[in-house]
Amino acid sequence: MNISTISSAAYSDQKPGTSGLRKKVSVFKQPHYLENFVQSVFNIATELQNQLLILGGDGRYYNQQAIQIILKMAAANGVKRVMVGQNGLLSTPAVSHLIRKHNAAGGIILSASHNPGGVDGDFGIKFNISNGGPAPTSFTDAVYDVSQTITEYKIINHDDIDLSHQQRYEIGDMSVEVIDSVTDYADLMQQIFDFEAIKSLFRDNQMSMCFDAMHAVTGPYAKEIFENRLSANRDALINATPLQDFGGGHPDPNLAHAQELSARLNASNNAPSFGAASDGDGDRNMILGQHFFVNPSDSLAIMTANAQLIPGYKNGIRGVARSLPTSRAVDKVAQSLAITCYETPTGWKYFGNLLDDKRITLCGEESFGSGSDHIREKDGIWAVLFWLNLIAVKKQSVEQITRSHWQQFGRHYYTRHDYEAIDNELADQLIQNLRDIAGSLQGKTFAGSKIALCDDFSYADPVDGSITKKQGIRILFENESRIVFRLSGTGTEGATLRVYFENYITDKEQLDQDTQTALRELIEVAETIAEIKTRCNRTSADVIT
Ligand code: G1P
Ligand code: ZN
């Protein structure tokens, strides 16, 4: 084999965040930047030696170039086989599934998820381990350590291979299979959900749907699943061709960014009865009804309450988990089902142990993410199918399903306010101040309710005993309202402060308020306590979801 060892100087900033290493494309394109990080991964992931690696990404700018580099480095680092998606495309859930299905030792996903792409956008790289889930913090910390002192990397001298056809190649001693990106994943979905029941919804014209792939990776998956296998209405898909820059958009499925979809669902004439969108790499989802938005935290609660109606979960669910900032709507359902609800730090990686240990079946985050034990990532299209299957069984609209859930369990009004690109030092000071005053806030009364608990959330993993500290300041009120403050771990510019609000209402007369109005008092309390506007020189939040 024609292996070269290339000398390279270490970079000091290759610390993976909430979900892998994410940086501007310009940062990734610095000499040897990608190579250094990939070599650091190979140095730590010794389990890849002589084994299978799954490789693919969300199609953003630099995806294909990065794949060519990684293939040559994998061959030089002793990987035996690589399965790579056609045209370099694989959604994050598809990678997770392929790792599990083919007993791969791991996978590399090239994505910056919902962050914008293109030459001036973001790029990212993430390693998933053999259970199909994101590598744990112990792994990413070790990779970061190596990256800080790395002096060389290994690469094989070889031409680029053609990723546009499903074909087999040899690179040195390693074989590469360019595989169909969609079929395995679509088959898995068909095993979990009742495709016949969903199909009949469209056949009888009982409903129409609109799925916005946001010019990101789910386009080909949506075509195969919604158009070919489920025979959805002919105009069901929008923005279904993956583009390197996502058409200049921000591939984040929320009301702020999926505007075309939201306009269709809110149209006064001919609005589809069901709407959904997914993000850059296909792991997030937004669910809409006609003139109706389903909060992701509510979506998790509704899925949990109704899971037994879905073939894949007909035997019931073991337990559930949600990240700290996710509303406690699912806790109420877990209580009534007498199952455990785990509260974890932000990020999907904390669900892995709970799923592997069979403690939970469903899990989710407020950030438009939900999933189950079928893989070890959140899964956008899976969530859409879950809702379609529910609609088919219950014969109710999205709005009816959600409203009857509130009637039964009460409603958690919920919103998240993001302050983006704040000066790092100011953001750190704001959080530090909250830590400092946390103890003294306990017992004080704001807006008529007493603070029952105020602390910086720390998580003890019940499976491996690891402790994760400083995960967010939470303020719990006696009336079951809550405010959570934390800094984002995925941003690439300055700091992003996220403030999460929730308010629990059971009075049946008050279940139909506007969310921001219902939470106004609590939002004012957060400002009084944290002094966000003065400390960060801001007049309002940049994004409200
Ligand atoms: C954000 C979300 C978090 C999600 C992550 C990866 O992380 O808040 O729930 O797991 O993206 O999709 P954050 O930027 O808040 O650290
Ligand atoms: Zn994503």
mmCIF file of C-alpha atoms in Angstrom, residues 63-304:
data_model
loop_
_atom_site.group_PDB
_atom_site.id
_atom_site.type_symbol
_atom_site.label_atom_id
_atom_site.label_comp_id
_atom_site.label_asym_id
_atom_site.label_seq_id
_atom_site.Cartn_x
_atom_site.Cartn_y
_atom_site.Cartn_z
ATOM 1 C CA ASN A 63 -19.300 16.895 1.994
ATOM 2 C CA GLN A 64 -17.920 15.085 -1.035
ATOM 3 C CA GLN A 65 -14.367 16.453 -0.746
ATOM 4 C CA ALA A 66 -14.284 15.437 2.919
ATOM 5 C CA ILE A 67 -15.506 11.940 2.041
ATOM 6 C CA GLN A 68 -12.686 11.458 -0.467
ATOM 7 C CA ILE A 69 -10.122 12.502 2.161
ATOM 8 C CA ILE A 70 -11.642 10.296 4.853
ATOM 9 C CA LEU A 71 -11.747 7.255 2.556
ATOM 10 C CA LYS A 72 -8.016 7.573 1.829
ATOM 11 C CA MET A 73 -7.219 8.088 5.497
ATOM 12 C CA ALA A 74 -9.395 5.126 6.509
ATOM 13 C CA ALA A 75 -7.467 2.884 4.118
ATOM 14 C CA ALA A 76 -4.173 4.140 5.546
ATOM 15 C CA ASN A 77 -5.413 3.550 9.097
ATOM 16 C CA GLY A 78 -6.336 -0.103 8.701
ATOM 17 C CA VAL A 79 -10.100 0.044 8.179
ATOM 18 C CA LYS A 80 -11.191 -3.059 6.273
ATOM 19 C CA ARG A 81 -14.423 -1.944 4.609
ATOM 20 C CA VAL A 82 -16.389 1.255 4.192
ATOM 21 C CA MET A 83 -20.012 1.610 3.152
ATOM 22 C CA VAL A 84 -20.608 5.105 1.828
ATOM 23 C CA GLY A 85 -23.930 6.592 0.695
ATOM 24 C CA GLN A 86 -24.417 7.302 -2.990
ATOM 25 C CA ASN A 87 -23.341 10.872 -3.790
ATOM 26 C CA GLY A 88 -22.002 10.967 -0.248
ATOM 27 C CA LEU A 89 -25.528 11.221 1.171
ATOM 28 C CA LEU A 90 -26.719 9.498 4.318
ATOM 29 C CA SER A 91 -29.071 10.974 6.878
ATOM 30 C CA THR A 92 -27.973 10.762 10.501
ATOM 31 C CA PRO A 93 -30.729 8.237 11.344
ATOM 32 C CA ALA A 94 -29.751 6.160 8.294
ATOM 33 C CA VAL A 95 -26.125 6.025 9.464
ATOM 34 C CA SER A 96 -27.240 4.927 12.904
ATOM 35 C CA HIS A 97 -29.373 2.180 11.374
ATOM 36 C CA LEU A 98 -26.657 0.993 8.964
ATOM 37 C CA ILE A 99 -24.113 0.723 11.785
ATOM 38 C CA ARG A 100 -26.486 -1.510 13.722
ATOM 39 C CA LYS A 101 -27.731 -3.542 10.780
ATOM 40 C CA HIS A 102 -24.281 -4.330 9.388
ATOM 41 C CA ASN A 103 -22.476 -4.652 12.742
ATOM 42 C CA ALA A 104 -20.132 -1.828 11.822
ATOM 43 C CA ALA A 105 -17.511 -0.731 14.341
ATOM 44 C CA GLY A 106 -18.618 2.866 13.874
ATOM 45 C CA GLY A 107 -19.710 5.613 11.537
ATOM 46 C CA ILE A 108 -18.593 9.069 10.496
ATOM 47 C CA ILE A 109 -21.310 11.630 9.768
ATOM 48 C CA LEU A 110 -20.481 14.837 7.942
ATOM 49 C CA SER A 111 -23.022 17.416 8.965
ATOM 50 C CA ALA A 112 -23.589 20.602 10.884
ATOM 51 C CA SER A 113 -27.212 19.539 11.327
ATOM 52 C CA HIS A 114 -29.537 22.536 11.074
ATOM 53 C CA ASN A 115 -26.800 25.163 10.656
ATOM 54 C CA PRO A 116 -26.663 26.919 7.260
ATOM 55 C CA GLY A 117 -24.344 25.466 4.606
ATOM 56 C CA GLY A 118 -22.457 26.694 1.550
ATOM 57 C CA VAL A 119 -19.012 28.233 1.186
ATOM 58 C CA ASP A 120 -19.741 30.736 3.950
ATOM 59 C CA GLY A 121 -21.758 28.299 6.042
ATOM 60 C CA ASP A 122 -20.882 25.623 8.554
ATOM 61 C CA PHE A 123 -19.452 22.142 8.276
ATOM 62 C CA GLY A 124 -19.224 19.406 10.862
ATOM 63 C CA ILE A 125 -17.991 15.912 11.610
ATOM 64 C CA LYS A 126 -19.189 13.435 14.169
ATOM 65 C CA PHE A 127 -18.212 9.892 15.123
ATOM 66 C CA ASN A 128 -20.844 7.319 16.091
ATOM 67 C CA ILE A 129 -19.926 4.147 17.938
ATOM 68 C CA SER A 130 -20.962 0.545 17.325
ATOM 69 C CA ASN A 131 -24.369 0.897 19.018
ATOM 70 C CA GLY A 132 -25.203 3.460 16.312
ATOM 71 C CA GLY A 133 -25.198 6.420 18.689
ATOM 72 C CA PRO A 134 -22.999 9.481 19.085
ATOM 73 C CA ALA A 135 -19.690 8.756 20.810
ATOM 74 C CA PRO A 136 -19.767 9.504 24.545
ATOM 75 C CA THR A 137 -17.996 12.482 26.095
ATOM 76 C CA SER A 138 -15.095 10.273 27.269
ATOM 77 C CA PHE A 139 -14.414 9.489 23.585
ATOM 78 C CA THR A 140 -14.758 13.066 22.312
ATOM 79 C CA ASP A 141 -12.564 14.348 25.159
ATOM 80 C CA ALA A 142 -9.870 11.822 24.223
ATOM 81 C CA VAL A 143 -10.079 12.873 20.558
ATOM 82 C CA TYR A 144 -9.713 16.503 21.599
ATOM 83 C CA ASP A 145 -6.622 15.656 23.678
ATOM 84 C CA VAL A 146 -4.982 13.918 20.715
ATOM 85 C CA SER A 147 -5.887 16.777 18.371
ATOM 86 C CA GLN A 148 -3.993 19.223 20.553
ATOM 87 C CA THR A 149 -0.668 17.466 20.200
ATOM 88 C CA ILE A 150 -0.979 15.700 16.864
ATOM 89 C CA THR A 151 2.084 15.960 14.601
ATOM 90 C CA GLU A 152 1.190 13.809 11.588
ATOM 91 C CA TYR A 153 -1.536 11.907 9.817
ATOM 92 C CA LYS A 154 -1.658 8.914 7.493
ATOM 93 C CA ILE A 155 -3.196 8.921 4.047
ATOM 94 C CA ILE A 156 -3.012 6.646 1.045
ATOM 95 C CA ASN A 157 -2.107 7.972 -2.390
ATOM 96 C CA HIS A 158 -5.103 7.155 -4.539
ATOM 97 C CA ASP A 159 -7.412 8.835 -7.032
ATOM 98 C CA ASP A 160 -10.835 10.043 -5.890
ATOM 99 C CA ILE A 161 -13.533 7.437 -6.461
ATOM 100 C CA ASP A 162 -16.836 8.023 -8.248
ATOM 101 C CA LEU A 163 -19.554 8.372 -5.614
ATOM 102 C CA SER A 164 -22.378 8.814 -8.090
ATOM 103 C CA HIS A 165 -22.932 5.100 -8.827
ATOM 104 C CA GLN A 166 -23.596 2.134 -6.581
ATOM 105 C CA GLN A 167 -20.401 0.243 -7.085
ATOM 106 C CA ARG A 168 -17.526 -1.483 -5.300
ATOM 107 C CA TYR A 169 -13.933 -0.218 -5.248
ATOM 108 C CA GLU A 170 -10.627 -1.190 -3.675
ATOM 109 C CA ILE A 171 -8.486 1.504 -2.089
ATOM 110 C CA GLY A 172 -5.275 -0.210 -0.990
ATOM 111 C CA ASP A 173 -6.365 -3.159 1.165
ATOM 112 C CA MET A 174 -9.725 -1.558 1.952
ATOM 113 C CA SER A 175 -12.935 -2.148 0.039
ATOM 114 C CA VAL A 176 -15.477 0.609 -0.500
ATOM 115 C CA GLU A 177 -19.111 0.007 -1.373
ATOM 116 C CA VAL A 178 -21.130 2.948 -2.627
ATOM 117 C CA ILE A 179 -24.613 2.012 -1.433
ATOM 118 C CA ASP A 180 -28.162 3.154 -1.995
ATOM 119 C CA SER A 181 -28.747 5.702 0.777
ATOM 120 C CA VAL A 182 -32.440 5.053 1.303
ATOM 121 C CA THR A 183 -33.665 1.446 1.000
ATOM 122 C CA ASP A 184 -32.421 -0.022 4.296
ATOM 123 C CA TYR A 185 -33.847 2.900 6.219
ATOM 124 C CA ALA A 186 -37.192 2.836 4.385
ATOM 125 C CA ASP A 187 -37.472 -0.910 5.104
ATOM 126 C CA LEU A 188 -36.913 -0.265 8.803
ATOM 127 C CA MET A 189 -39.698 2.331 8.822
ATOM 128 C CA GLN A 190 -42.014 -0.151 7.147
ATOM 129 C CA GLN A 191 -41.331 -2.656 9.923
ATOM 130 C CA ILE A 192 -42.301 -0.186 12.652
ATOM 131 C CA PHE A 193 -45.343 1.539 11.164
ATOM 132 C CA ASP A 194 -48.569 0.393 9.554
ATOM 133 C CA PHE A 195 -47.927 1.567 6.000
ATOM 134 C CA GLU A 196 -51.218 0.096 4.764
ATOM 135 C CA ALA A 197 -53.231 2.161 7.234
ATOM 136 C CA ILE A 198 -51.327 5.334 6.343
ATOM 137 C CA LYS A 199 -51.685 4.596 2.654
ATOM 138 C CA SER A 200 -55.434 4.319 2.982
ATOM 139 C CA LEU A 201 -55.574 7.875 4.378
ATOM 140 C CA PHE A 202 -54.226 9.177 1.112
ATOM 141 C CA ARG A 203 -56.103 6.704 -1.077
ATOM 142 C CA ASP A 204 -59.489 7.782 0.165
ATOM 143 C CA ASN A 205 -58.445 11.419 -0.021
ATOM 144 C CA GLN A 206 -59.160 11.668 3.675
ATOM 145 C CA MET A 207 -56.115 13.831 4.013
ATOM 146 C CA SER A 208 -53.246 15.522 2.246
ATOM 147 C CA MET A 209 -49.785 16.249 3.540
ATOM 148 C CA CYS A 210 -46.891 18.591 2.884
ATOM 149 C CA PHE A 211 -43.352 17.613 3.830
ATOM 150 C CA ASP A 212 -40.593 20.223 3.603
ATOM 151 C CA ALA A 213 -37.163 18.633 3.144
ATOM 152 C CA MET A 214 -35.605 22.111 3.248
ATOM 153 C CA HIS A 215 -33.246 21.206 0.378
ATOM 154 C CA ALA A 216 -31.428 18.924 2.773
ATOM 155 C CA VAL A 217 -30.776 15.212 3.087
ATOM 156 C CA THR A 218 -34.321 13.917 3.644
ATOM 157 C CA GLY A 219 -35.457 14.697 0.066
ATOM 158 C CA PRO A 220 -34.593 11.241 -1.353
ATOM 159 C CA TYR A 221 -35.910 9.479 1.775
ATOM 160 C CA ALA A 222 -39.185 11.399 1.604
ATOM 161 C CA LYS A 223 -39.615 10.570 -2.092
ATOM 162 C CA GLU A 224 -39.203 6.853 -1.492
ATOM 163 C CA ILE A 225 -41.319 6.726 1.661
ATOM 164 C CA PHE A 226 -44.110 9.275 1.171
ATOM 165 C CA GLU A 227 -44.419 9.216 -2.613
ATOM 166 C CA ASN A 228 -43.453 5.685 -3.637
ATOM 167 C CA ARG A 229 -44.395 3.554 -0.663
ATOM 168 C CA LEU A 230 -47.282 5.549 0.827
ATOM 169 C CA SER A 231 -48.725 7.114 -2.346
ATOM 170 C CA ALA A 232 -49.166 10.505 -0.728
ATOM 171 C CA ASN A 233 -50.795 13.354 -2.656
ATOM 172 C CA ARG A 234 -48.777 14.404 -5.697
ATOM 173 C CA ASP A 235 -47.748 17.787 -4.303
ATOM 174 C CA ALA A 236 -46.758 16.328 -0.913
ATOM 175 C CA LEU A 237 -43.059 17.214 -1.080
ATOM 176 C CA ILE A 238 -41.434 20.614 -1.217
ATOM 177 C CA ASN A 239 -37.722 21.496 -1.411
ATOM 178 C CA ALA A 240 -36.971 17.801 -1.887
ATOM 179 C CA THR A 241 -33.725 18.116 -3.853
ATOM 180 C CA PRO A 242 -30.630 18.249 -1.634
ATOM 181 C CA LEU A 243 -28.498 21.324 -2.372
ATOM 182 C CA GLN A 244 -24.996 22.147 -1.125
ATOM 183 C CA ASP A 245 -26.194 25.417 0.401
ATOM 184 C CA PHE A 246 -29.759 24.270 1.199
ATOM 185 C CA GLY A 247 -30.979 26.837 -1.321
ATOM 186 C CA GLY A 248 -29.531 29.595 0.837
ATOM 187 C CA GLY A 249 -31.913 28.675 3.662
ATOM 188 C CA HIS A 250 -31.427 27.689 7.258
ATOM 189 C CA PRO A 251 -32.392 23.983 7.336
ATOM 190 C CA ASP A 252 -33.966 24.069 10.774
ATOM 191 C CA PRO A 253 -37.549 22.793 11.013
ATOM 192 C CA ASN A 254 -39.234 25.438 13.127
ATOM 193 C CA LEU A 255 -41.725 28.201 12.438
ATOM 194 C CA ALA A 256 -38.969 30.769 12.024
ATOM 195 C CA HIS A 257 -37.139 28.874 9.287
ATOM 196 C CA ALA A 258 -39.676 26.576 7.591
ATOM 197 C CA GLN A 259 -41.704 29.525 6.380
ATOM 198 C CA GLU A 260 -42.906 28.074 3.094
ATOM 199 C CA LEU A 261 -44.352 25.054 4.866
ATOM 200 C CA SER A 262 -45.928 27.136 7.573
ATOM 201 C CA ALA A 263 -47.524 29.448 4.983
ATOM 202 C CA ARG A 264 -49.078 26.440 3.235
ATOM 203 C CA LEU A 265 -50.527 25.036 6.458
ATOM 204 C CA ASN A 266 -51.922 28.442 7.367
ATOM 205 C CA ALA A 267 -53.428 29.175 3.954
ATOM 206 C CA SER A 268 -57.107 30.041 4.052
ATOM 207 C CA ASN A 269 -57.851 27.791 1.070
ATOM 208 C CA ASN A 270 -56.751 24.234 0.378
ATOM 209 C CA ALA A 271 -54.324 23.995 3.255
ATOM 210 C CA PRO A 272 -53.030 20.418 3.604
ATOM 211 C CA SER A 273 -54.281 18.634 6.709
ATOM 212 C CA PHE A 274 -50.802 17.578 7.849
ATOM 213 C CA GLY A 275 -47.430 19.320 7.609
ATOM 214 C CA ALA A 276 -43.930 18.333 8.607
ATOM 215 C CA ALA A 277 -40.305 19.277 8.029
ATOM 216 C CA SER A 278 -36.893 17.899 8.833
ATOM 217 C CA ASP A 279 -33.450 19.462 9.173
ATOM 218 C CA GLY A 280 -30.096 19.339 7.357
ATOM 219 C CA ASP A 281 -29.184 15.792 8.391
ATOM 220 C CA GLY A 282 -32.701 14.412 8.885
ATOM 221 C CA ASP A 283 -32.804 13.886 12.616
ATOM 222 C CA ARG A 284 -35.129 16.739 13.612
ATOM 223 C CA ASN A 285 -38.833 17.133 12.933
ATOM 224 C CA MET A 286 -41.585 19.692 13.131
ATOM 225 C CA ILE A 287 -45.224 18.584 13.090
ATOM 226 C CA LEU A 288 -48.027 20.896 11.987
ATOM 227 C CA GLY A 289 -51.751 20.554 11.594
ATOM 228 C CA GLN A 290 -53.987 22.861 9.612
ATOM 229 C CA HIS A 291 -53.439 26.257 11.296
ATOM 230 C CA PHE A 292 -51.845 24.383 14.173
ATOM 231 C CA PHE A 293 -48.332 23.916 15.603
ATOM 232 C CA VAL A 294 -47.358 20.969 17.781
ATOM 233 C CA ASN A 295 -44.753 21.873 20.351
ATOM 234 C CA PRO A 296 -42.007 19.203 20.231
ATOM 235 C CA SER A 297 -42.252 18.591 23.967
ATOM 236 C CA ASP A 298 -45.976 17.949 23.558
ATOM 237 C CA SER A 299 -45.227 15.708 20.598
ATOM 238 C CA LEU A 300 -43.061 13.471 22.807
ATOM 239 C CA ALA A 301 -45.796 13.330 25.441
ATOM 240 C CA ILE A 302 -48.459 12.483 22.858
ATOM 241 C CA MET A 303 -46.280 9.763 21.311
ATOM 242 C CA THR A 304 -45.702 8.255 24.735
#
